Amino acid sequence: MKKSFRDFVQALDDGGELLRVNKPVDMRRASALMSQSDKAVMFENIADYPDWRVAGALITSRARLAIALDCGAGEIAARFEERAARPIDPVIVDDGPCQEVVLQGDDVDLSALPFPIMHLFDGGPYLSGTFVVSKDPEYGRNSGSYRMMYRTPRETGIDLVSPSDMRFYYQRALDQGKPLEIAVAVGVHPYEMLAASYKAPIRTDELSIAGGLHGAPVPLVKCKTVDLEVPADAEFVLEGELLPIGWTADEGPFGEFSQISGDVKWNPVFRVKCITRRRDPIFYQLQMPWENDWLAAPVTEAAGLQALRIASVEPVDIRAPVGSCGYWSLIASIKKRPGEGKNALLALLSVAEVKLAIVTDDDIDIHDPDDLDWAMTFRVQADQDLIVVSGARAKHIDPSVKSWELGKGGLPTTAKLGIDATIPEGVPKQLYRRIRTYAADDVRLEDFL
Amino acid sequence: MSPLAKRIVAELEQSPRQFHDVVEDHMDVPWPDFLKAWGEIRAACILGRDDDGAYMIAPADTAV
Ligand SMILES: Cc1cc2nc3c(=O)[nH]c(=O)nc-3n(C[C@H](O)[C@H](O)[C@H](O)COP(=O)(O)O)c2cc1C
């Protein structure tokens, strides 16, 4: 059965991964409090917002990502890859909890939503965990996640600078002098968030990918004021339109997924016509950058697995570290045949933004930094085991590509590095026999306490 | 404009301020009231941004 945001929060609670805070919390301090918790957080009592609770920092560890995907921590990439490949179309239902309360006209008031202020240099309070639906007459329904900066009780900013399907839809509407209708669902299951951040081909409905991840169709309700559909079990929904003003309004800075403060950007404005919500809504405060980066990891990891298989290399484990934001590096262990350390590197470095790839044999635990260091120390000869590729596509957001040196509209390039930390060809395996404690399995320390 | 919005405008007329500084100076007002006042200022189209992203009161031709 399709699971909801609430089901996920409950699963975190059942797994001992949720901290419930009962004292009243001011939304100007919510982010600071959340960032001090090593568990996911639910604020049960929000100062000045009696109807609302706030949940956040839900996915800030591999263990909690595994709870989201309902699998073991070592199975995340494979689970994502397998299920995303079997999309299930959504179904339209007559009603859903996200429309228990409908606010239109003078009742539309974004100041009545507990927007948090999250980072020191942010240009305003932000909605960070969105599932934004739009439609194009030719290309169909699209979903993505886009941040929204509070501007007025009826308007937010949106970051629509980077190339994306929704940016393309907006440009097409703008070319005709028309607004683009959008619906912003907040408080959806992580499967919907993963599908939204997945770079699906333009005619693919990400809601079908979400259905595949759930193994069940996503029930949708029709919006009240725009010709769009949203997940029926969302916590709340903002309906409205991106005004046909182009990239003219200031937006940001906002703590970026690259873990950098960011700049003021020039962007369109979202005018809200209608707010629908549950009677007892939970506001999802996605803690940037960590939750964004953890959500990116399975997608990058699945792409890495695919690239390895296409290169006929057998992957054993793969990891997109959150230190490189779930995008910029991949570490994989493989069952290696001669030469495949290098083949694997070439495959991994072809994945989207990946600029650092490390490949090990399958006796290395790639989740253990000490094990990885050991492999990189004793299995790597720098003059033989590094691959450097110059001039590959890059993202502006990486300061080391010096995109400010490019002219307006110029696209940066980057160098990519691969490290083959597999046992070099010609070195006998027994030279790597690891130290093992004598009689390790025969006694248990706790029996002696 | 509400008295709170007027107070914030007067502060921004003195010097550019980061959003968090504006927030910190008004911790005594409930957050929804602050958000409403900020919305009034935004709607008046009198804000500008400096290179650091700080807000200021801008001349009409550069306001955002
Ligand atoms: C939490 C989160 C926030 C995001 N915020 C933005 C954003 O503000 N602007 C943007 O261009 N992409 C953002 N992204 C990435 C897009 O959602 C992603 O590129 C997606 O594939 C875009 O979908 P689309 O191309 O189908 O429109 C975000 C991703 C996540 C997970």
Coordinates of C-alpha atoms and ligand atoms in Angstrom, one line a residue:
Chain A
M1 CA 0.0 0.0 0.0
K2 CA 1.1 3.5 -0.7
K3 CA 2.6 5.1 2.4
S4 CA 2.2 8.7 3.6
F5 CA 4.5 11.3 5.2
R6 CA 2.9 10.4 8.5
D7 CA 3.6 6.7 8.0
F8 CA 7.3 7.6 7.5
V9 CA 7.4 9.8 10.6
Q10 CA 5.7 6.9 12.5
A11 CA 8.3 4.4 11.1
L12 CA 11.1 6.7 12.4
D13 CA 9.4 6.8 15.8
D14 CA 9.0 3.0 15.9
G15 CA 12.7 2.7 15.0
G16 CA 13.8 4.9 17.9
E17 CA 14.9 7.6 15.4
L18 CA 12.5 10.4 16.3
L19 CA 12.8 13.0 19.0
R20 CA 9.4 14.5 20.1
V21 CA 9.7 18.0 21.6
N22 CA 6.7 19.1 23.6
K23 CA 7.8 22.6 24.8
P24 CA 6.6 25.5 22.6
V25 CA 9.1 26.3 19.9
D26 CA 9.4 29.7 18.1
M27 CA 9.9 29.2 14.3
R28 CA 12.9 31.6 14.5
R29 CA 14.7 28.9 16.6
A30 CA 13.3 25.7 15.0
S31 CA 16.3 25.2 12.7
A32 CA 18.9 25.9 15.3
L33 CA 17.2 23.3 17.6
M34 CA 16.8 20.7 14.9
S35 CA 20.5 21.0 13.9
Q36 CA 21.5 20.0 17.5
S37 CA 19.6 16.7 17.3
D38 CA 21.1 13.5 16.1
K39 CA 17.6 12.2 15.6
A40 CA 14.7 13.3 13.4
V41 CA 12.6 15.9 15.2
M42 CA 8.9 16.6 15.7
F43 CA 8.0 19.9 17.4
E44 CA 4.6 19.1 18.9
N45 CA 3.9 22.7 20.0
I46 CA 4.6 25.7 17.8
A47 CA 4.5 29.2 19.4
D48 CA 1.8 31.3 17.7
Y49 CA 0.8 28.5 15.3
P50 CA -1.6 26.4 17.5
D51 CA -2.9 24.3 14.5
W52 CA 0.5 23.1 13.4
R53 CA 3.3 20.7 14.3
V54 CA 6.7 20.8 12.6
A55 CA 8.8 17.8 11.6
G56 CA 12.3 18.0 10.1
A57 CA 15.8 16.6 9.9
L58 CA 14.0 13.4 8.9
I59 CA 16.6 12.0 6.5
T60 CA 20.0 13.0 7.8
S61 CA 21.6 9.6 8.0
R62 CA 21.9 6.4 6.0
A63 CA 20.0 4.5 8.6
R64 CA 17.0 6.9 8.3
L65 CA 17.2 6.8 4.5
A66 CA 17.0 3.1 4.8
I67 CA 13.8 3.4 6.9
A68 CA 12.4 5.8 4.2
L69 CA 13.1 3.1 1.5
D70 CA 12.0 0.3 3.8
C71 CA 15.2 -1.7 3.2
G72 CA 18.6 -2.4 4.7
A73 CA 21.2 0.3 4.7
G74 CA 23.3 -1.7 2.2
E75 CA 20.4 -2.1 -0.2
I76 CA 19.4 1.5 -0.8
A77 CA 20.8 2.0 -4.3
A78 CA 19.7 -1.4 -5.5
R79 CA 16.2 -0.8 -4.1
F80 CA 15.9 2.6 -5.8
E81 CA 17.2 1.3 -9.1
E82 CA 15.0 -1.8 -9.2
R83 CA 11.7 0.0 -8.2
A84 CA 12.3 3.2 -10.2
A85 CA 12.6 1.0 -13.3
R86 CA 9.0 -0.3 -12.8
P87 CA 6.8 2.8 -12.8
I88 CA 3.1 2.6 -11.7
D89 CA 0.8 5.4 -12.9
P90 CA -1.0 7.5 -10.3
V91 CA -4.8 7.3 -9.8
I92 CA -7.2 10.2 -9.3
V93 CA -9.4 9.9 -6.2
D94 CA -12.4 12.1 -5.2
D95 CA -11.0 13.5 -2.0
G96 CA -8.1 13.4 0.3
P97 CA -6.8 14.7 3.6
C98 CA -4.8 17.4 2.0
Q99 CA -8.1 19.2 1.3
E100 CA -9.8 18.9 4.7
V101 CA -9.4 22.7 5.0
V102 CA -9.7 24.9 1.9
L103 CA -8.6 28.6 2.1
Q104 CA -9.3 30.9 -0.8
G105 CA -9.7 34.7 -1.4
D106 CA -9.0 36.8 1.6
D107 CA -8.3 33.7 3.7
V108 CA -5.0 33.0 1.8
D109 CA -2.3 34.0 4.2
L110 CA 1.2 32.5 4.1
S111 CA 2.1 34.2 7.4
A112 CA -0.3 31.7 8.9
L113 CA 2.1 28.9 7.9
P114 CA 5.1 28.3 10.2
F115 CA 7.8 29.3 7.8
P116 CA 11.2 28.8 9.5
I117 CA 14.3 31.0 9.2
M118 CA 17.0 28.4 8.6
H119 CA 20.5 29.8 7.9
L120 CA 22.4 32.9 8.9
F121 CA 22.6 34.6 5.5
D122 CA 19.2 33.5 4.1
G123 CA 17.3 36.2 2.3
G124 CA 14.1 35.2 4.1
P125 CA 12.1 32.4 5.7
Y126 CA 11.9 29.3 3.4
L127 CA 9.8 26.4 2.5
S128 CA 12.4 23.8 1.7
G129 CA 10.7 20.4 1.3
T130 CA 8.4 20.9 -1.6
F131 CA 6.9 18.7 -4.2
V132 CA 5.9 21.0 -7.1
V133 CA 3.6 19.9 -9.8
S134 CA 3.2 21.7 -13.2
K135 CA 1.8 20.8 -16.6
D136 CA 2.7 21.7 -20.2
P137 CA 0.0 21.1 -22.9
E138 CA 2.6 19.2 -25.1
Y139 CA 4.9 17.6 -22.5
G140 CA 2.5 16.6 -19.8
R141 CA 2.7 16.6 -16.0
N142 CA 6.0 17.3 -14.2
S143 CA 7.1 17.2 -10.6
G144 CA 10.2 18.6 -9.0
S145 CA 11.4 20.0 -5.8
Y146 CA 11.9 23.8 -5.7
R147 CA 12.6 26.0 -2.7
M148 CA 10.2 28.9 -1.9
M149 CA 11.2 32.1 -0.1
Y150 CA 8.4 33.9 1.8
R151 CA 7.8 37.4 0.3
T152 CA 4.3 38.4 1.3
P153 CA 1.1 36.7 2.6
R154 CA 0.3 35.8 -1.0
E155 CA 3.6 35.5 -2.7
T156 CA 6.8 33.5 -2.5
G157 CA 10.0 33.5 -4.5
I158 CA 11.2 30.3 -6.2
D159 CA 14.6 29.2 -7.4
L160 CA 14.1 28.5 -11.1
V161 CA 17.6 29.4 -12.3
S162 CA 19.1 25.9 -13.1
P163 CA 18.0 24.1 -16.2
S164 CA 15.0 21.8 -15.3
D165 CA 11.8 20.6 -16.9
M166 CA 9.8 23.1 -14.9
R167 CA 12.0 25.9 -15.9
F168 CA 11.4 24.8 -19.5
Y169 CA 7.7 24.8 -19.0
Y170 CA 7.8 28.2 -17.4
Q171 CA 9.8 29.6 -20.4
R172 CA 7.2 28.2 -22.8
A173 CA 4.4 29.8 -20.9
L174 CA 6.4 33.1 -20.6
D175 CA 7.0 33.1 -24.4
Q176 CA 3.2 33.3 -24.7
G177 CA 2.9 36.0 -22.0
K178 CA 1.1 33.5 -19.8
P179 CA 1.6 32.5 -16.1
L180 CA 2.5 28.8 -15.4
E181 CA 0.1 27.2 -12.9
I182 CA 1.8 25.2 -10.2
A183 CA 0.8 23.3 -7.1
V184 CA 3.2 22.9 -4.2
A185 CA 2.6 19.9 -2.0
V186 CA 4.4 19.7 1.3
G187 CA 4.6 16.8 3.6
V188 CA 4.7 13.9 1.1
H189 CA 6.5 10.6 1.6
P190 CA 10.2 10.5 0.8
Y191 CA 9.4 8.3 -2.2
E192 CA 7.7 11.3 -3.8
M193 CA 10.6 13.5 -2.8
L194 CA 13.1 11.1 -4.4
A195 CA 11.0 10.9 -7.6
A196 CA 10.8 14.7 -7.7
S197 CA 14.6 15.1 -7.5
Y198 CA 15.1 12.3 -10.1
K199 CA 16.2 13.8 -13.4
A200 CA 13.5 11.9 -15.4
P201 CA 13.2 12.4 -19.2
I202 CA 10.9 15.3 -20.0
R203 CA 7.8 13.3 -20.9
T204 CA 8.1 11.0 -17.9
D205 CA 5.6 11.7 -15.1
E206 CA 7.6 11.5 -11.8
L207 CA 4.5 10.5 -10.0
S208 CA 4.7 7.2 -11.9
I209 CA 8.3 6.8 -10.6
A210 CA 7.0 7.5 -7.1
G211 CA 4.3 4.8 -7.7
G212 CA 7.1 2.4 -8.7
L213 CA 9.0 3.2 -5.6
H214 CA 5.9 2.6 -3.4
G215 CA 5.0 -0.5 -5.4
A216 CA 1.4 1.0 -5.5
P217 CA -0.2 3.9 -7.4
V218 CA 0.0 7.4 -5.8
P219 CA -3.6 8.6 -5.2
L220 CA -4.0 12.2 -6.5
V221 CA -6.7 14.8 -5.9
K222 CA -7.6 17.5 -8.3
C223 CA -6.6 21.0 -7.1
K224 CA -9.4 23.5 -6.3
T225 CA -8.2 26.5 -8.4
V226 CA -5.7 25.2 -10.9
D227 CA -5.8 22.4 -13.5
L228 CA -3.4 20.1 -11.6
E229 CA -3.4 17.1 -9.4
V230 CA -1.4 16.6 -6.1
P231 CA -0.8 13.6 -3.8
A232 CA -4.0 13.3 -1.8
D233 CA -2.1 12.5 1.5
A234 CA 0.1 15.6 1.5
E235 CA 0.0 17.7 4.7
F236 CA -0.7 21.0 2.8
V237 CA -0.8 22.4 -0.7
L238 CA -0.3 25.9 -2.2
E239 CA -2.1 26.4 -5.5
G240 CA -1.3 29.3 -7.7
E241 CA 0.8 30.5 -10.6
L242 CA 4.3 31.6 -11.5
L243 CA 3.8 35.2 -12.8
P244 CA 5.0 35.9 -16.3
I245 CA 7.6 38.3 -15.2
G246 CA 10.7 36.2 -16.1
W247 CA 13.8 36.2 -13.9
T248 CA 13.3 39.6 -12.4
A249 CA 12.7 39.2 -8.7
D250 CA 15.4 38.9 -6.0
E251 CA 15.4 35.5 -4.3
G252 CA 18.0 34.1 -1.8
P253 CA 20.5 33.7 -0.6
F254 CA 19.6 30.3 0.8
G255 CA 21.8 27.5 2.3
E256 CA 22.5 25.5 -0.9
F257 CA 22.7 21.8 -1.3
S258 CA 26.4 22.3 -1.9
Q259 CA 26.6 23.2 1.8
I260 CA 27.5 26.8 0.8
S261 CA 25.6 30.0 1.7
G262 CA 24.7 31.0 -1.9
D263 CA 23.9 34.4 -3.5
V264 CA 21.0 36.5 -4.3
K265 CA 19.4 35.2 -7.5
W266 CA 17.0 36.7 -10.0
N267 CA 13.9 34.6 -10.3
P268 CA 10.1 34.5 -11.0
V269 CA 7.4 35.0 -8.3
F270 CA 4.8 32.5 -7.2
R271 CA 1.4 34.0 -6.5
V272 CA -0.7 31.8 -4.2
K273 CA -4.5 31.6 -5.0
C274 CA -5.5 28.8 -2.6
I275 CA -4.1 26.9 0.4
T276 CA -5.5 23.5 1.2
R277 CA -4.5 21.5 4.2
R278 CA -5.2 18.8 6.7
R279 CA -7.1 19.8 9.8
D280 CA -4.0 19.1 12.0
P281 CA -1.2 19.7 9.5
I282 CA 2.5 18.9 10.0
F283 CA 4.9 21.4 8.4
Y284 CA 7.9 19.6 6.8
Q285 CA 11.0 21.6 7.5
L286 CA 13.5 19.9 5.3
Q287 CA 16.9 20.6 6.9
M288 CA 19.2 22.0 4.2
P289 CA 21.6 20.9 3.1
W290 CA 21.7 17.5 4.7
E291 CA 18.3 16.2 3.8
N292 CA 18.6 17.4 0.2
D293 CA 22.0 15.7 0.0
W294 CA 20.8 12.4 1.5
L295 CA 17.9 12.5 -1.0
A296 CA 20.4 12.9 -3.8
A297 CA 22.5 10.0 -2.8
P298 CA 20.3 7.0 -3.9
V299 CA 19.7 8.6 -7.3
T300 CA 23.5 9.1 -7.9
E301 CA 24.2 5.6 -6.5
A302 CA 21.7 4.0 -8.8
A303 CA 23.2 5.8 -11.8
G304 CA 26.6 4.5 -10.7
L305 CA 25.3 0.9 -10.5
Q306 CA 23.8 1.2 -13.9
A307 CA 27.0 2.7 -15.4
L308 CA 29.1 -0.2 -13.9
R309 CA 26.8 -2.8 -15.3
I310 CA 26.8 -1.2 -18.7
A311 CA 30.6 -1.4 -18.5
S312 CA 30.3 -5.1 -17.6
V313 CA 31.8 -4.7 -14.1
E314 CA 30.1 -6.4 -11.2
P315 CA 29.3 -4.0 -8.4
V316 CA 29.1 -5.1 -4.8
D317 CA 28.5 -1.9 -2.9
I318 CA 28.3 1.8 -3.8
R319 CA 28.1 5.0 -1.9
A320 CA 27.6 8.7 -2.8
P321 CA 29.1 10.4 0.3
V322 CA 27.1 13.2 1.8
G323 CA 30.3 15.2 2.2
S324 CA 30.2 15.7 -1.6
C325 CA 26.5 16.4 -1.3
G326 CA 25.4 13.1 -2.7
Y327 CA 26.3 14.3 -6.2
W328 CA 30.0 14.9 -6.7
S329 CA 31.7 11.6 -5.7
L330 CA 31.1 7.9 -5.9
I331 CA 32.9 5.1 -4.0
A332 CA 32.2 1.6 -5.2
S333 CA 33.5 -1.9 -4.4
I334 CA 33.5 -4.5 -7.2
K335 CA 34.3 -8.1 -7.9
K336 CA 37.3 -7.3 -10.0
R337 CA 38.8 -9.1 -13.0
P338 CA 42.1 -7.8 -14.4
G339 CA 41.8 -4.2 -15.7
E340 CA 38.3 -3.6 -14.2
G341 CA 39.5 -1.2 -11.6
K342 CA 40.1 1.3 -14.5
N343 CA 36.9 0.3 -16.4
A344 CA 34.9 0.9 -13.3
L345 CA 36.5 4.3 -12.8
L346 CA 35.6 5.3 -16.4
A347 CA 32.1 4.2 -15.9
L348 CA 31.6 6.0 -12.6
L349 CA 33.2 9.2 -13.8
S350 CA 30.6 9.3 -16.6
V351 CA 27.8 9.8 -14.1
A352 CA 26.4 13.3 -14.1
E353 CA 28.3 15.6 -11.7
V354 CA 30.7 12.9 -10.3
K355 CA 34.2 14.4 -10.2
L356 CA 35.8 12.0 -7.8
A357 CA 35.5 8.2 -8.1
I358 CA 37.2 5.6 -5.9
V359 CA 37.0 1.9 -6.7
T360 CA 38.0 -0.9 -4.3
D361 CA 37.8 -4.7 -4.2
D362 CA 34.9 -6.3 -2.4
D363 CA 36.8 -7.1 0.8
I364 CA 36.8 -3.4 1.6
D365 CA 33.9 -1.9 3.6
I366 CA 33.4 1.3 1.7
H367 CA 31.3 2.7 4.5
D368 CA 34.3 2.5 6.9
P369 CA 36.6 5.5 6.4
D370 CA 39.5 3.6 8.0
D371 CA 39.1 0.6 5.7
L372 CA 39.0 2.9 2.7
D373 CA 42.1 4.8 3.8
W374 CA 43.9 1.4 4.2
A375 CA 43.0 0.4 0.6
M376 CA 44.0 3.8 -0.7
T377 CA 47.3 3.6 1.1
F378 CA 48.4 0.0 0.2
R379 CA 46.7 -0.6 -3.1
V380 CA 47.4 2.7 -4.9
Q381 CA 50.5 3.8 -6.8
A382 CA 49.8 7.4 -7.7
D383 CA 51.6 7.1 -11.0
Q384 CA 49.6 4.1 -12.1
D385 CA 46.3 4.2 -10.4
L386 CA 44.9 7.7 -10.9
I387 CA 42.9 8.8 -13.9
V388 CA 42.4 12.5 -14.6
V389 CA 40.0 13.7 -17.2
S390 CA 40.1 17.4 -18.0
G391 CA 37.4 19.7 -19.5
A392 CA 34.3 17.7 -18.4
R393 CA 30.9 19.4 -17.8
A394 CA 30.5 21.1 -14.5
K395 CA 28.1 22.9 -12.3
H396 CA 28.4 26.7 -11.6
I397 CA 27.8 26.0 -7.9
D398 CA 31.3 24.5 -7.5
P399 CA 33.6 27.5 -6.6
S400 CA 36.7 25.6 -7.8
V401 CA 35.5 25.8 -11.5
K402 CA 35.8 29.6 -11.3
S403 CA 32.6 30.2 -13.2
W404 CA 32.9 34.0 -12.6
E405 CA 35.7 34.1 -15.1
L406 CA 33.2 33.0 -17.9
G407 CA 31.1 35.4 -19.9
K408 CA 27.4 35.7 -19.2
G409 CA 25.7 32.4 -20.0
G410 CA 29.1 30.6 -20.2
L411 CA 29.2 27.0 -19.0
P412 CA 32.0 25.9 -16.7
T413 CA 34.1 22.7 -17.1
T414 CA 35.9 20.6 -14.5
A415 CA 38.6 18.0 -14.1
K416 CA 37.5 14.5 -12.9
L417 CA 39.7 12.2 -10.8
G418 CA 39.5 8.5 -10.5
I419 CA 41.4 6.4 -7.9
D420 CA 41.8 2.7 -8.5
A421 CA 42.2 1.3 -5.0
T422 CA 41.9 -2.3 -6.1
I423 CA 44.7 -4.8 -5.6
P424 CA 47.1 -4.0 -8.5
E425 CA 47.6 -6.6 -11.2
G426 CA 50.6 -8.7 -10.4
V427 CA 50.6 -8.2 -6.6
P428 CA 49.8 -11.5 -4.8
K429 CA 46.5 -11.3 -2.8
Q430 CA 48.1 -13.0 0.2
L431 CA 50.2 -9.9 0.8
Y432 CA 47.0 -8.3 1.9
R433 CA 46.0 -10.9 4.5
R434 CA 44.4 -8.7 7.2
I435 CA 45.3 -9.2 10.9
R436 CA 42.6 -11.2 12.7
T437 CA 42.3 -11.6 16.4
Y438 CA 43.0 -15.0 17.7
A439 CA 39.9 -16.8 19.1
A440 CA 37.7 -13.8 18.3
D441 CA 34.5 -15.9 18.1
D442 CA 35.2 -18.0 21.2
V443 CA 34.6 -15.5 24.0
R444 CA 32.4 -12.5 24.7
L445 CA 33.6 -9.6 26.8
E446 CA 30.1 -9.1 28.2
D447 CA 30.3 -12.5 29.8
F448 CA 33.2 -11.3 31.9
L449 CA 31.6 -8.1 33.2
Chain B
M1 CA 1.8 50.4 6.7
S2 CA 1.6 48.9 10.2
P3 CA 3.7 50.5 13.0
L4 CA 6.0 47.5 12.9
A5 CA 6.6 47.7 9.1
K6 CA 7.3 51.5 9.6
R7 CA 9.8 50.7 12.3
I8 CA 11.6 48.2 10.1
V9 CA 11.7 50.6 7.1
A10 CA 13.2 53.3 9.4
E11 CA 15.9 50.9 10.4
L12 CA 16.7 49.9 6.8
E13 CA 16.9 53.6 5.9
Q14 CA 19.8 53.9 8.3
S15 CA 22.0 51.1 6.7
P16 CA 21.7 47.8 4.8
R17 CA 20.9 44.9 7.0
Q18 CA 20.9 41.2 6.6
F19 CA 17.5 39.5 7.0
H20 CA 18.6 37.7 10.2
D21 CA 19.6 41.1 11.7
V22 CA 16.1 42.5 11.0
V23 CA 14.6 39.3 12.6
E24 CA 16.8 39.5 15.7
D25 CA 15.9 43.1 16.3
H26 CA 12.2 42.2 16.5
M27 CA 12.2 39.0 18.5
D28 CA 9.7 40.6 20.9
V29 CA 6.9 40.4 18.2
P30 CA 5.1 37.2 17.4
W31 CA 6.6 35.6 14.2
P32 CA 3.3 35.8 12.2
D33 CA 3.1 39.6 12.9
F34 CA 6.7 39.9 11.7
L35 CA 5.9 38.0 8.5
K36 CA 2.9 40.2 7.8
A37 CA 5.0 43.4 8.4
W38 CA 7.8 42.1 6.1
G39 CA 5.1 41.3 3.5
E40 CA 3.9 44.9 3.7
I41 CA 7.4 46.2 3.0
R42 CA 7.9 43.7 0.1
A43 CA 4.6 44.7 -1.4
A44 CA 5.5 48.4 -1.2
C45 CA 8.4 47.7 -3.7
I46 CA 10.9 49.8 -1.8
L47 CA 13.6 47.3 -1.0
G48 CA 17.0 46.9 -2.6
R49 CA 19.8 44.3 -2.1
D50 CA 23.5 45.0 -1.8
D51 CA 26.3 42.7 -3.0
D52 CA 26.2 40.8 0.2
G53 CA 22.5 40.1 0.0
A54 CA 21.6 42.7 2.7
Y55 CA 18.3 44.6 2.4
M56 CA 18.1 48.4 2.1
I57 CA 15.6 51.0 1.2
A58 CA 16.3 51.6 -2.5
P59 CA 15.5 54.5 -4.9
A60 CA 12.4 53.7 -6.9
D61 CA 14.3 52.9 -10.1
T62 CA 16.4 50.2 -8.4
A63 CA 13.8 48.8 -6.0
V64 CA 13.0 45.0 -6.3
Ligands
LIG1 C1 15.0 19.3 -1.3 C2 15.3 19.7 -2.7 C3 15.3 21.0 -3.1 C4 15.6 21.4 -4.4 N1 15.5 22.7 -4.7 C5 15.7 23.1 -6.0 C6 15.5 24.5 -6.4 O1 15.2 25.4 -5.6 N2 15.8 24.8 -7.7 C7 16.1 23.9 -8.6 O2 16.3 24.3 -9.8 N3 16.3 22.6 -8.3 C8 16.1 22.2 -7.0 N4 16.2 20.9 -6.7 C9 16.5 19.9 -7.7 C10 15.3 19.6 -8.6 O3 14.2 19.2 -7.8 C11 15.7 18.5 -9.5 O4 16.7 18.9 -10.4 C12 14.5 17.9 -10.3 O5 14.9 16.9 -11.1 C13 13.8 19.0 -11.1 O6 12.7 18.4 -11.7 P1 12.1 18.7 -13.1 O7 13.4 18.9 -14.0 O8 11.3 17.5 -13.5 O9 11.3 20.0 -13.1 C14 15.9 20.5 -5.4 C15 16.0 19.1 -5.0 C16 15.6 18.7 -3.7 C17 15.7 17.3 -3.3

